[in-house]
mmCIF file of C-alpha atoms in Angstrom:
data_model
loop_
_atom_site.group_PDB
_atom_site.id
_atom_site.type_symbol
_atom_site.label_atom_id
_atom_site.label_comp_id
_atom_site.label_asym_id
_atom_site.label_seq_id
_atom_site.Cartn_x
_atom_site.Cartn_y
_atom_site.Cartn_z
ATOM 1 C CA MET A 20 35.089 61.224 -29.929
ATOM 2 C CA ARG A 21 34.633 63.515 -32.931
ATOM 3 C CA ALA A 22 36.841 66.196 -31.356
ATOM 4 C CA LEU A 23 39.649 63.661 -30.887
ATOM 5 C CA ARG A 24 39.351 62.440 -34.491
ATOM 6 C CA ASP A 25 39.465 66.035 -35.732
ATOM 7 C CA ALA A 26 42.489 66.791 -33.530
ATOM 8 C CA LEU A 27 44.319 63.714 -34.840
ATOM 9 C CA ARG A 28 43.813 65.012 -38.383
ATOM 10 C CA SER A 29 45.519 68.276 -37.399
ATOM 11 C CA LEU A 30 48.680 66.676 -35.963
ATOM 12 C CA PRO A 31 51.932 67.848 -37.546
ATOM 13 C CA ARG A 32 52.470 66.280 -40.966
ATOM 14 C CA PRO A 33 55.143 63.744 -39.953
ATOM 15 C CA VAL A 34 53.018 62.376 -37.083
ATOM 16 C CA HIS A 35 50.777 59.445 -37.971
ATOM 17 C CA ALA A 36 48.100 58.196 -35.584
ATOM 18 C CA ASP A 37 45.412 55.520 -35.336
ATOM 19 C CA LEU A 38 42.488 55.527 -32.926
ATOM 20 C CA ARG A 39 40.808 52.252 -32.003
ATOM 21 C CA GLU A 40 37.873 51.563 -29.690
ATOM 22 C CA SER A 41 36.677 48.522 -27.761
ATOM 23 C CA PRO A 42 33.711 48.275 -25.402
ATOM 24 C CA SER A 43 36.009 49.051 -22.448
ATOM 25 C CA ALA A 44 38.811 51.293 -23.767
ATOM 26 C CA TYR A 45 40.332 53.472 -26.472
ATOM 27 C CA LEU A 46 43.704 52.650 -28.015
ATOM 28 C CA LEU A 47 45.688 55.530 -29.480
ATOM 29 C CA VAL A 48 48.689 54.542 -31.609
ATOM 30 C CA LEU A 49 51.203 57.247 -32.562
ATOM 31 C CA ASP A 50 54.231 56.728 -34.788
ATOM 32 C CA LEU A 51 57.168 58.500 -33.148
ATOM 33 C CA PRO A 52 60.337 57.303 -34.910
ATOM 34 C CA GLY A 53 63.376 57.711 -32.692
ATOM 35 C CA ALA A 54 61.350 58.082 -29.475
ATOM 36 C CA THR A 55 61.862 55.769 -26.510
ATOM 37 C CA ALA A 56 59.916 55.136 -23.318
ATOM 38 C CA ALA A 57 62.380 57.402 -21.509
ATOM 39 C CA SER A 58 61.753 60.272 -23.951
ATOM 40 C CA VAL A 59 57.924 60.175 -23.915
ATOM 41 C CA GLU A 60 55.613 61.680 -21.310
ATOM 42 C CA ALA A 61 51.834 61.350 -21.438
ATOM 43 C CA SER A 62 49.182 62.606 -19.045
ATOM 44 C CA VAL A 63 45.439 63.106 -18.819
ATOM 45 C CA ALA A 64 43.906 66.193 -17.233
ATOM 46 C CA GLY A 65 40.720 68.150 -17.756
ATOM 47 C CA GLY A 66 39.436 65.895 -20.514
ATOM 48 C CA HIS A 67 42.603 66.210 -22.583
ATOM 49 C CA LEU A 68 45.535 63.923 -23.353
ATOM 50 C CA HIS A 69 48.911 65.643 -23.376
ATOM 51 C CA VAL A 70 51.859 63.926 -25.083
ATOM 52 C CA GLU A 71 55.433 65.199 -25.136
ATOM 53 C CA ALA A 72 58.135 63.256 -26.943
ATOM 54 C CA THR A 73 61.682 63.804 -28.103
ATOM 55 C CA ARG A 74 63.517 61.764 -30.656
ATOM 56 C CA GLU A 75 67.182 61.174 -31.204
ATOM 57 C CA LYS A 76 68.816 62.032 -34.510
ATOM 58 C CA ALA A 77 72.402 61.030 -35.137
ATOM 59 C CA VAL A 78 74.180 63.313 -37.593
ATOM 60 C CA PRO A 79 77.518 62.101 -38.961
ATOM 61 C CA THR A 80 80.213 64.671 -38.139
ATOM 62 C CA ASP A 81 81.328 65.041 -41.761
ATOM 63 C CA PHE A 82 77.819 66.073 -42.922
ATOM 64 C CA THR A 83 75.825 69.277 -42.532
ATOM 65 C CA TYR A 84 72.119 69.826 -43.009
ATOM 66 C CA VAL A 85 70.809 70.892 -46.391
ATOM 67 C CA ALA A 86 67.221 70.412 -45.223
ATOM 68 C CA GLU A 87 65.856 69.329 -41.849
ATOM 69 C CA ASP A 88 62.227 68.195 -41.891
ATOM 70 C CA ARG A 89 62.132 65.707 -38.990
ATOM 71 C CA ASP A 90 61.198 67.534 -35.812
ATOM 72 C CA LEU A 91 63.035 66.599 -32.624
ATOM 73 C CA PHE A 92 60.076 67.419 -30.372
ATOM 74 C CA LEU A 93 56.382 66.602 -30.310
ATOM 75 C CA ASP A 94 54.081 68.465 -27.932
ATOM 76 C CA VAL A 95 50.368 67.821 -28.522
ATOM 77 C CA ASP A 96 47.204 68.286 -26.519
ATOM 78 C CA LEU A 97 44.276 66.138 -27.699
ATOM 79 C CA PRO A 98 40.672 66.309 -26.482
ATOM 80 C CA LEU A 99 39.439 62.980 -25.134
ATOM 81 C CA PRO A 100 36.035 61.398 -25.667
ATOM 82 C CA PRO A 101 33.826 62.156 -22.640
ATOM 83 C CA ASP A 102 33.907 58.538 -21.447
ATOM 84 C CA ALA A 103 37.730 58.187 -21.572
ATOM 85 C CA THR A 104 39.683 58.295 -18.315
ATOM 86 C CA GLY A 105 43.321 58.468 -17.342
ATOM 87 C CA ALA A 106 42.736 56.237 -14.310
ATOM 88 C CA GLY A 107 44.300 52.877 -15.125
ATOM 89 C CA ALA A 108 45.716 54.106 -18.437
ATOM 90 C CA GLU A 109 48.729 52.265 -19.802
ATOM 91 C CA GLY A 110 51.335 53.150 -22.385
ATOM 92 C CA SER A 111 54.195 51.487 -24.179
ATOM 93 C CA VAL A 112 56.786 52.374 -26.805
ATOM 94 C CA GLU A 113 58.271 49.720 -29.044
ATOM 95 C CA ARG A 114 60.423 50.598 -32.060
ATOM 96 C CA GLY A 115 59.160 54.181 -32.133
ATOM 97 C CA VAL A 116 55.458 53.323 -31.896
ATOM 98 C CA LEU A 117 53.603 54.715 -28.879
ATOM 99 C CA GLU A 118 50.465 52.867 -27.789
ATOM 100 C CA LEU A 119 48.227 54.441 -25.149
ATOM 101 C CA ARG A 120 45.318 52.431 -23.717
ATOM 102 C CA LEU A 121 42.734 54.711 -22.105
ATOM 103 C CA PRO A 122 39.925 52.967 -20.207
ATOM 104 C CA LYS A 123 36.347 54.152 -20.528
ATOM 105 C CA ARG A 124 34.516 55.561 -17.533
ATOM 106 C CA ASP A 125 32.066 58.299 -16.611
ATOM 107 C CA ALA A 126 34.637 60.778 -15.288
ATOM 108 C CA SER A 127 38.084 61.800 -16.533
ATOM 109 C CA PRO A 128 40.369 62.347 -13.514
ATOM 110 C CA SER A 129 43.933 63.614 -13.857
ATOM 111 C CA ALA A 130 46.593 60.942 -14.206
ATOM 112 C CA THR A 131 50.138 60.473 -15.429
ATOM 113 C CA ILE A 132 50.426 57.534 -17.793
ATOM 114 C CA PRO A 133 53.425 55.232 -17.240
ATOM 115 C CA ILE A 134 55.280 54.472 -20.502
ATOM 116 C CA GLU A 135 57.059 51.133 -20.817
ATOM 117 C CA GLY A 136 59.303 49.711 -23.509
ATOM 118 C CA SER A 137 62.571 50.421 -25.191
#
């Protein structure tokens, strides 16, 4: 679990995350403004959680960028606690907030996590 906490601290500056734990699962909450369920992919393999997300940014045609600090892409690989598994994992995105529920178990098999929401 310590490795995951340390990895969350090293996420890119505009990415905010919370990690919660219950007796049966971990809940990872990532703020991804502009991301939708269709633009997020999450998977578990080899003891790591991989999250890829894109966000939409509308730029009015009569404006040009002076500064651009909001990344369009997020691609992170996070180490999982040894008892976390991708089997039975669930994900959802609502209003740019990604929630991933990762059950606890002895082994961590590979799995793609379905993402629901808007």
